[in-house]
Amino acid sequence: METRNTIQKQTILMAVKELANHPTAEQVYEKVVEKLPNISRATVYRNLSSMADRGLLHRIGVPGGADHYDHTLETHYHVLCTECGALEDIWLQESQADLLKLANEKSSFSIQNYQLVFHGMCPCCKAKADALNQLH
Amino acid sequence: METRNTIQKQTILMAVKELANHPTAEQVYEKVVEKLPNISRATVYRNLSSMADRGLLHRIGVPGGADHYDHTLETHYHVLCTECGALEDIWLQESQADLLKLANEKSSFSIQNYQLVFHGMCPCCKAKADALNQLH
DNA sequence: GTGGCTGCAAAATGTTTGCACGGAT
DNA sequence: ATCCGTGCAAACATTTTGCAGCCAC
């Protein structure tokens, strides 16, 4: 159950922090491979996954796409652009406890947490879509 | 842009309604193949997807797992068992409009909707886990 | 020295796609 | 007669796994 301190782990965690904005495992790999040319994708996947399990990172699961990883641990939410896949933070002080309490009252499940992902269009894709609509 | 009325489409939609509780594409395929032994998985995937796009069904995206399809169109939410993958409804009158309005105020994205999935343990898995903890 | 960690390749999973044919309109 | 929808197989994207050797402890 002990955890060894390898160069790969250090470099992967550093990469997520440097990339800052919700990189996918592939993006982390591309960053890390600059420093460690022989690293394997399997190592990146394995470590991101175990760091997420241990709470060093948050995993943002995107159905039908690659998972993203977030080095920001404070409770917040995300918007996903339905056009280009851009992922951004949303900070709501919407009380987490309330949704959890409410859900637990309404369900026989023992609910521990939840994932709230908003879907919409980023400003860039919205502008393009609006311009297209103008043409007819 | 027209939509032809094939036996496959009818049977697929009927299967989702009969299975009732959030079947995956694979589960729909297994049900449909009883009636149409020659149907292809591709047809099931294609039709479930297009029906979801046209609003005849709801798609519940589960990161790292198969998407589920829901024949219930009224706004509600879902709990996913972290142990066995069971998926169940949660009905909250938590006003949809409020979360959308709030999120749009806080973000530069043009947000149209959101997906809210709770994570926890179903009563069965909870009982097993509690029993294990009793043993120490 | 031991056993967790790594790199590699292969497998697994869920879904999409190209293409030729057949059936709904 | 059109041409959309289907079945098939292959491709695809993402992630996991088995295994032999390596290296942090």
Short mmCIF file of C-alpha atoms (C1' of nucleotides) in Angstrom, two decimals:
data_model
loop_
_atom_site.label_atom_id
_atom_site.label_comp_id
_atom_site.label_asym_id
_atom_site.label_seq_id
_atom_site.Cartn_x
_atom_site.Cartn_y
_atom_site.Cartn_z
CA MET A 1 0.00 0.00 0.00
CA GLU A 2 3.08 2.19 0.14
CA THR A 3 3.77 4.55 -2.72
CA ARG A 4 7.19 4.91 -4.27
CA ASN A 5 8.42 8.23 -5.37
CA THR A 6 9.44 7.84 -8.99
CA ILE A 7 10.55 10.49 -11.48
CA GLN A 8 7.58 9.53 -13.64
CA LYS A 9 5.08 10.35 -10.89
CA GLN A 10 6.72 13.67 -10.07
CA THR A 11 6.84 14.69 -13.71
CA ILE A 12 3.23 13.69 -14.39
CA LEU A 13 1.88 15.65 -11.42
CA MET A 14 3.97 18.66 -12.41
CA ALA A 15 2.67 18.46 -15.98
CA VAL A 16 -0.96 18.54 -14.85
CA LYS A 17 -0.22 21.63 -12.79
CA GLU A 18 1.66 23.34 -15.61
CA LEU A 19 -0.96 22.56 -18.22
CA ALA A 20 -3.39 23.99 -15.68
CA ASN A 21 -6.55 23.71 -17.70
CA HIS A 22 -7.98 20.21 -17.55
CA PRO A 23 -5.61 18.25 -19.76
CA THR A 24 -6.51 14.79 -20.99
CA ALA A 25 -4.21 11.83 -20.36
CA GLU A 26 -2.92 12.20 -23.92
CA GLN A 27 -2.08 15.88 -23.38
CA VAL A 28 -0.30 15.04 -20.16
CA TYR A 29 1.62 12.33 -22.00
CA GLU A 30 2.71 14.79 -24.70
CA LYS A 31 3.94 17.20 -22.07
CA VAL A 32 5.73 14.57 -20.00
CA VAL A 33 7.38 12.89 -22.98
CA GLU A 34 9.37 16.09 -23.56
CA LYS A 35 11.13 15.49 -20.27
CA LEU A 36 11.06 11.68 -20.25
CA PRO A 37 11.23 10.53 -23.87
CA ASN A 38 10.89 6.84 -22.95
CA ILE A 39 7.81 7.10 -20.77
CA SER A 40 4.87 4.94 -21.73
CA ARG A 41 1.26 6.01 -22.07
CA ALA A 42 0.37 3.16 -19.71
CA THR A 43 2.42 4.81 -16.98
CA VAL A 44 0.65 8.12 -17.51
CA TYR A 45 -2.79 6.49 -17.44
CA ARG A 46 -1.90 4.40 -14.40
CA ASN A 47 -0.57 7.31 -12.41
CA LEU A 48 -3.27 9.81 -13.31
CA SER A 49 -5.81 7.24 -12.29
CA SER A 50 -4.19 6.41 -8.98
CA MET A 51 -3.60 10.06 -8.15
CA ALA A 52 -7.28 10.73 -8.79
CA ASP A 53 -8.17 7.82 -6.50
CA ARG A 54 -5.91 9.18 -3.79
CA GLY A 55 -7.33 12.70 -4.12
CA LEU A 56 -4.23 14.42 -5.49
CA LEU A 57 -6.17 15.28 -8.64
CA HIS A 58 -9.78 15.34 -9.76
CA ARG A 59 -10.95 13.28 -12.70
CA ILE A 60 -13.53 14.88 -14.96
CA GLY A 61 -15.22 12.11 -16.86
CA VAL A 62 -16.49 13.13 -20.27
CA PRO A 63 -18.84 10.55 -21.78
CA GLY A 64 -17.81 9.69 -25.32
CA GLY A 65 -14.48 11.45 -24.93
CA ALA A 66 -11.27 11.31 -23.00
CA ASP A 67 -11.27 11.98 -19.28
CA HIS A 68 -9.78 15.29 -18.18
CA TYR A 69 -7.73 15.89 -15.04
CA ASP A 70 -7.98 18.91 -12.82
CA HIS A 71 -5.31 20.02 -10.37
CA THR A 72 -7.77 22.36 -8.65
CA LEU A 73 -9.17 20.50 -5.68
CA GLU A 74 -11.71 22.99 -4.37
CA THR A 75 -15.32 22.14 -5.25
CA HIS A 76 -16.35 23.62 -8.55
CA TYR A 77 -18.05 22.61 -11.77
CA HIS A 78 -17.38 22.50 -15.50
CA VAL A 79 -18.83 23.60 -18.83
CA LEU A 80 -18.20 21.58 -21.94
CA CYS A 81 -18.52 23.18 -25.37
CA THR A 82 -20.73 20.94 -27.50
CA GLU A 83 -18.98 22.17 -30.65
CA CYS A 84 -15.26 22.12 -29.96
CA GLY A 85 -14.98 20.20 -26.70
CA ALA A 86 -13.44 23.11 -24.77
CA LEU A 87 -13.70 22.58 -21.03
CA GLU A 88 -13.83 25.44 -18.53
CA ASP A 89 -14.44 25.98 -14.85
CA ILE A 90 -17.65 27.29 -13.34
CA TRP A 91 -17.61 28.36 -9.73
CA LEU A 92 -21.00 28.15 -8.09
CA GLN A 93 -21.48 28.57 -4.37
CA GLU A 94 -24.51 26.38 -4.91
CA SER A 95 -24.23 24.45 -1.69
CA GLN A 96 -22.93 20.99 -2.32
CA ALA A 97 -24.38 19.71 0.93
CA ASP A 98 -27.90 20.67 -0.11
CA LEU A 99 -27.90 18.73 -3.35
CA LEU A 100 -26.39 15.74 -1.58
CA LYS A 101 -28.88 15.88 1.28
CA LEU A 102 -31.77 16.34 -1.11
CA ALA A 103 -30.66 13.43 -3.28
CA ASN A 104 -30.15 11.14 -0.30
CA GLU A 105 -33.65 11.89 0.91
CA LYS A 106 -35.13 11.00 -2.44
CA SER A 107 -33.17 7.82 -3.11
CA SER A 108 -32.49 4.48 -1.50
CA PHE A 109 -28.86 4.77 -2.61
CA SER A 110 -26.19 5.94 -0.22
CA ILE A 111 -25.00 8.93 -2.21
CA GLN A 112 -21.52 10.28 -1.61
CA ASN A 113 -21.03 12.87 -4.31
CA TYR A 114 -22.12 13.97 -7.77
CA GLN A 115 -20.84 15.23 -11.04
CA LEU A 116 -22.42 18.32 -12.54
CA VAL A 117 -21.36 19.19 -16.07
CA PHE A 118 -22.95 21.98 -18.06
CA HIS A 119 -23.27 21.80 -21.84
CA GLY A 120 -23.22 24.80 -24.08
CA MET A 121 -21.19 26.76 -26.57
CA CYS A 122 -17.98 28.61 -25.91
CA PRO A 123 -17.96 32.29 -27.02
CA CYS A 124 -15.96 31.43 -30.12
CA CYS A 125 -18.25 28.65 -31.37
CA LYS A 126 -21.31 30.71 -30.44
CA ALA A 127 -20.09 33.58 -32.62
CA LYS A 128 -19.54 31.24 -35.55
CA ALA A 129 -22.99 29.69 -35.15
CA ASP A 130 -24.65 33.12 -34.95
CA ALA A 131 -22.82 34.28 -38.07
CA LEU A 132 -24.05 31.21 -39.94
CA ASN A 133 -27.63 31.90 -38.88
CA GLN A 134 -27.34 35.48 -40.15
CA LEU A 135 -26.73 34.12 -43.66
CA HIS A 136 -30.22 32.74 -43.51
CA MET B 1 -33.79 14.87 -43.72
CA GLU B 2 -36.88 12.69 -43.81
CA THR B 3 -37.07 9.63 -41.63
CA ARG B 4 -38.13 6.27 -42.94
CA ASN B 5 -40.19 3.94 -40.83
CA THR B 6 -38.32 0.65 -40.68
CA ILE B 7 -39.01 -2.44 -38.62
CA GLN B 8 -35.61 -2.00 -36.98
CA LYS B 9 -36.47 1.47 -35.69
CA GLN B 10 -39.83 0.40 -34.36
CA THR B 11 -38.35 -2.63 -32.62
CA ILE B 12 -35.49 -0.67 -31.08
CA LEU B 13 -37.77 2.00 -29.64
CA MET B 14 -40.10 -0.67 -28.31
CA ALA B 15 -37.17 -2.49 -26.70
CA VAL B 16 -36.04 0.64 -24.82
CA LYS B 17 -39.56 1.09 -23.48
CA GLU B 18 -39.90 -2.56 -22.50
CA LEU B 19 -36.51 -2.72 -20.82
CA ALA B 20 -37.66 0.42 -19.03
CA ASN B 21 -34.68 0.92 -16.80
CA HIS B 22 -31.90 2.67 -18.70
CA PRO B 23 -30.58 -0.08 -20.94
CA THR B 24 -27.24 0.27 -22.68
CA ALA B 25 -26.96 -0.09 -26.45
CA GLU B 26 -25.74 -3.63 -25.93
CA GLN B 27 -28.74 -4.53 -23.76
CA VAL B 28 -31.06 -3.05 -26.37
CA TYR B 29 -29.28 -5.09 -29.03
CA GLU B 30 -29.73 -8.30 -27.05
CA LYS B 31 -33.45 -7.61 -26.66
CA VAL B 32 -33.95 -6.65 -30.30
CA VAL B 33 -31.99 -9.57 -31.70
CA GLU B 34 -34.64 -11.92 -30.27
CA LYS B 35 -37.15 -10.44 -32.68
CA LEU B 36 -34.78 -9.60 -35.53
CA PRO B 37 -31.98 -12.17 -35.50
CA ASN B 38 -30.10 -10.51 -38.36
CA ILE B 39 -29.97 -6.98 -36.97
CA SER B 40 -26.54 -5.43 -36.64
CA ARG B 41 -25.15 -3.65 -33.61
CA ALA B 42 -24.35 -0.72 -35.91
CA THR B 43 -28.05 -0.29 -36.62
CA VAL B 44 -28.85 -0.27 -32.92
CA TYR B 45 -26.13 2.29 -32.17
CA ARG B 46 -27.11 4.45 -35.15
CA ASN B 47 -30.77 4.50 -34.28
CA LEU B 48 -30.40 5.01 -30.54
CA SER B 49 -28.10 7.90 -31.29
CA SER B 50 -30.38 9.54 -33.82
CA MET B 51 -33.44 9.05 -31.62
CA ALA B 52 -31.58 10.74 -28.78
CA ASP B 53 -30.69 13.62 -31.11
CA ARG B 54 -34.32 13.96 -32.17
CA GLY B 55 -35.52 13.89 -28.56
CA LEU B 56 -37.38 10.57 -28.69
CA LEU B 57 -35.03 9.24 -26.02
CA HIS B 58 -32.56 10.64 -23.53
CA ARG B 59 -28.96 9.59 -23.58
CA ILE B 60 -27.26 9.20 -20.19
CA GLY B 61 -23.54 9.40 -20.77
CA VAL B 62 -21.51 7.41 -18.29
CA PRO B 63 -17.81 8.25 -18.42
CA GLY B 64 -15.71 5.13 -18.68
CA GLY B 65 -18.75 3.02 -19.38
CA ALA B 66 -21.45 2.45 -21.95
CA ASP B 67 -24.06 5.12 -22.49
CA HIS B 68 -27.52 4.33 -21.20
CA TYR B 69 -30.81 5.28 -22.82
CA ASP B 70 -33.89 6.49 -21.02
CA HIS B 71 -37.38 6.43 -22.42
CA THR B 72 -38.59 8.79 -19.70
CA LEU B 73 -38.48 12.29 -21.15
CA GLU B 74 -39.49 14.36 -18.13
CA THR B 75 -36.58 16.12 -16.42
CA HIS B 76 -35.03 13.99 -13.75
CA TYR B 77 -31.61 12.83 -12.59
CA HIS B 78 -29.69 9.62 -12.02
CA VAL B 79 -27.65 7.79 -9.39
CA LEU B 80 -24.90 5.45 -10.40
CA CYS B 81 -23.68 2.73 -8.04
CA THR B 82 -19.91 2.97 -7.84
CA GLU B 83 -19.71 -0.77 -7.06
CA CYS B 84 -21.99 -2.56 -9.48
CA GLY B 85 -22.89 0.13 -12.01
CA ALA B 86 -26.62 0.03 -11.25
CA LEU B 87 -28.37 3.14 -12.55
CA GLU B 88 -31.54 4.52 -11.03
CA ASP B 89 -33.75 7.58 -11.28
CA ILE B 90 -33.80 10.46 -8.85
CA TRP B 91 -36.62 12.94 -9.08
CA LEU B 92 -35.72 16.35 -7.70
CA GLN B 93 -37.93 19.36 -8.15
CA GLU B 94 -34.69 21.28 -7.88
CA SER B 95 -35.53 23.94 -10.43
CA GLN B 96 -33.68 23.33 -13.64
CA ALA B 97 -34.07 26.94 -14.67
CA ASP B 98 -32.23 28.16 -11.58
CA LEU B 99 -29.08 26.12 -12.13
CA LEU B 100 -29.04 27.13 -15.80
CA LYS B 101 -29.55 30.80 -15.01
CA LEU B 102 -26.93 30.71 -12.29
CA ALA B 103 -24.39 28.96 -14.51
CA ASN B 104 -24.99 31.35 -17.41
CA GLU B 105 -24.37 34.31 -15.12
CA LYS B 106 -21.07 32.84 -13.97
CA SER B 107 -19.71 31.77 -17.35
CA SER B 108 -18.92 33.23 -20.73
CA PHE B 109 -20.31 30.08 -22.33
CA SER B 110 -23.83 30.00 -23.68
CA ILE B 111 -25.15 27.15 -21.57
CA GLN B 112 -28.14 25.17 -22.79
CA ASN B 113 -28.39 22.30 -20.35
CA TYR B 114 -26.51 20.16 -17.90
CA GLN B 115 -26.01 16.63 -16.76
CA LEU B 116 -26.23 15.86 -13.08
CA VAL B 117 -25.24 12.35 -12.03
CA PHE B 118 -24.99 11.27 -8.41
CA HIS B 119 -22.48 8.65 -7.30
CA GLY B 120 -23.04 6.32 -4.41
CA MET B 121 -23.83 2.77 -3.43
CA CYS B 122 -27.03 0.90 -4.10
CA PRO B 123 -28.64 -0.69 -1.00
CA CYS B 124 -27.31 -4.12 -1.96
CA CYS B 125 -23.67 -3.06 -2.36
CA LYS B 126 -23.92 -0.88 0.74
CA ALA B 127 -25.04 -3.86 2.81
CA LYS B 128 -22.13 -5.93 1.53
CA ALA B 129 -19.63 -3.18 2.29
CA ASP B 130 -21.03 -2.67 5.79
CA ALA B 131 -20.83 -6.40 6.47
CA LEU B 132 -17.20 -6.43 5.38
CA ASN B 133 -16.42 -3.52 7.70
CA GLN B 134 -18.01 -5.39 10.62
CA LEU B 135 -15.40 -8.13 10.22
CA HIS B 136 -12.95 -5.43 11.02
"C1'" DG C 1 17.21 -7.96 -1.93
"C1'" DT C 2 12.31 -7.33 -2.47
"C1'" DG C 3 8.30 -6.00 -4.49
"C1'" DG C 4 6.17 -2.05 -6.42
"C1'" DC C 5 6.75 0.50 -10.86
"C1'" DT C 6 7.79 0.77 -15.60
"C1'" DG C 7 7.73 -0.02 -20.75
"C1'" DC C 8 6.02 -2.60 -24.25
"C1'" DA C 9 2.64 -4.84 -26.87
"C1'" DA C 10 -1.66 -6.80 -26.99
"C1'" DA C 11 -6.33 -6.87 -25.51
"C1'" DA C 12 -10.56 -4.90 -24.08
"C1'" DT C 13 -14.30 -1.76 -24.45
"C1'" DG C 14 -17.64 1.05 -26.64
"C1'" DT C 15 -18.67 3.28 -30.72
"C1'" DT C 16 -18.22 4.95 -35.58
"C1'" DT C 17 -17.52 4.48 -40.47
"C1'" DG C 18 -17.09 2.90 -45.59
"C1'" DC C 19 -19.34 0.37 -48.69
"C1'" DA C 20 -22.53 -2.40 -51.42
"C1'" DC C 21 -27.07 -3.97 -51.35
"C1'" DG C 22 -32.05 -4.03 -50.32
"C1'" DG C 23 -36.37 -1.98 -49.08
"C1'" DA C 24 -39.52 2.16 -47.89
"C1'" DT C 25 -41.39 5.86 -50.13
"C1'" DA D 1 -36.85 4.83 -59.54
"C1'" DT D 2 -34.87 7.06 -55.87
"C1'" DC D 3 -31.83 7.17 -52.07
"C1'" DC D 4 -32.20 6.29 -47.08
"C1'" DG D 5 -31.29 2.58 -43.97
"C1'" DT D 6 -29.16 -1.73 -43.20
"C1'" DG D 7 -25.55 -5.44 -42.35
"C1'" DC D 8 -20.97 -6.46 -42.37
"C1'" DA D 9 -16.32 -5.81 -41.28
"C1'" DA D 10 -12.83 -2.92 -40.32
"C1'" DA D 11 -11.37 1.22 -38.09
"C1'" DC D 12 -11.31 4.13 -34.19
"C1'" DA D 13 -10.49 6.21 -29.54
"C1'" DT D 14 -9.54 5.49 -24.99
"C1'" DT D 15 -8.11 2.77 -21.42
"C1'" DT D 16 -6.59 -1.60 -19.24
"C1'" DT D 17 -3.76 -5.60 -18.66
"C1'" DG D 18 0.01 -9.38 -18.69
"C1'" DC D 19 4.55 -9.83 -18.32
"C1'" DA D 20 9.61 -9.38 -17.90
"C1'" DG D 21 12.99 -6.47 -16.20
"C1'" DC D 22 14.28 -2.41 -13.34
"C1'" DC D 23 14.94 0.64 -9.53
"C1'" DA D 24 13.41 3.00 -5.09
"C1'" DC D 25 13.27 1.63 -0.68
#
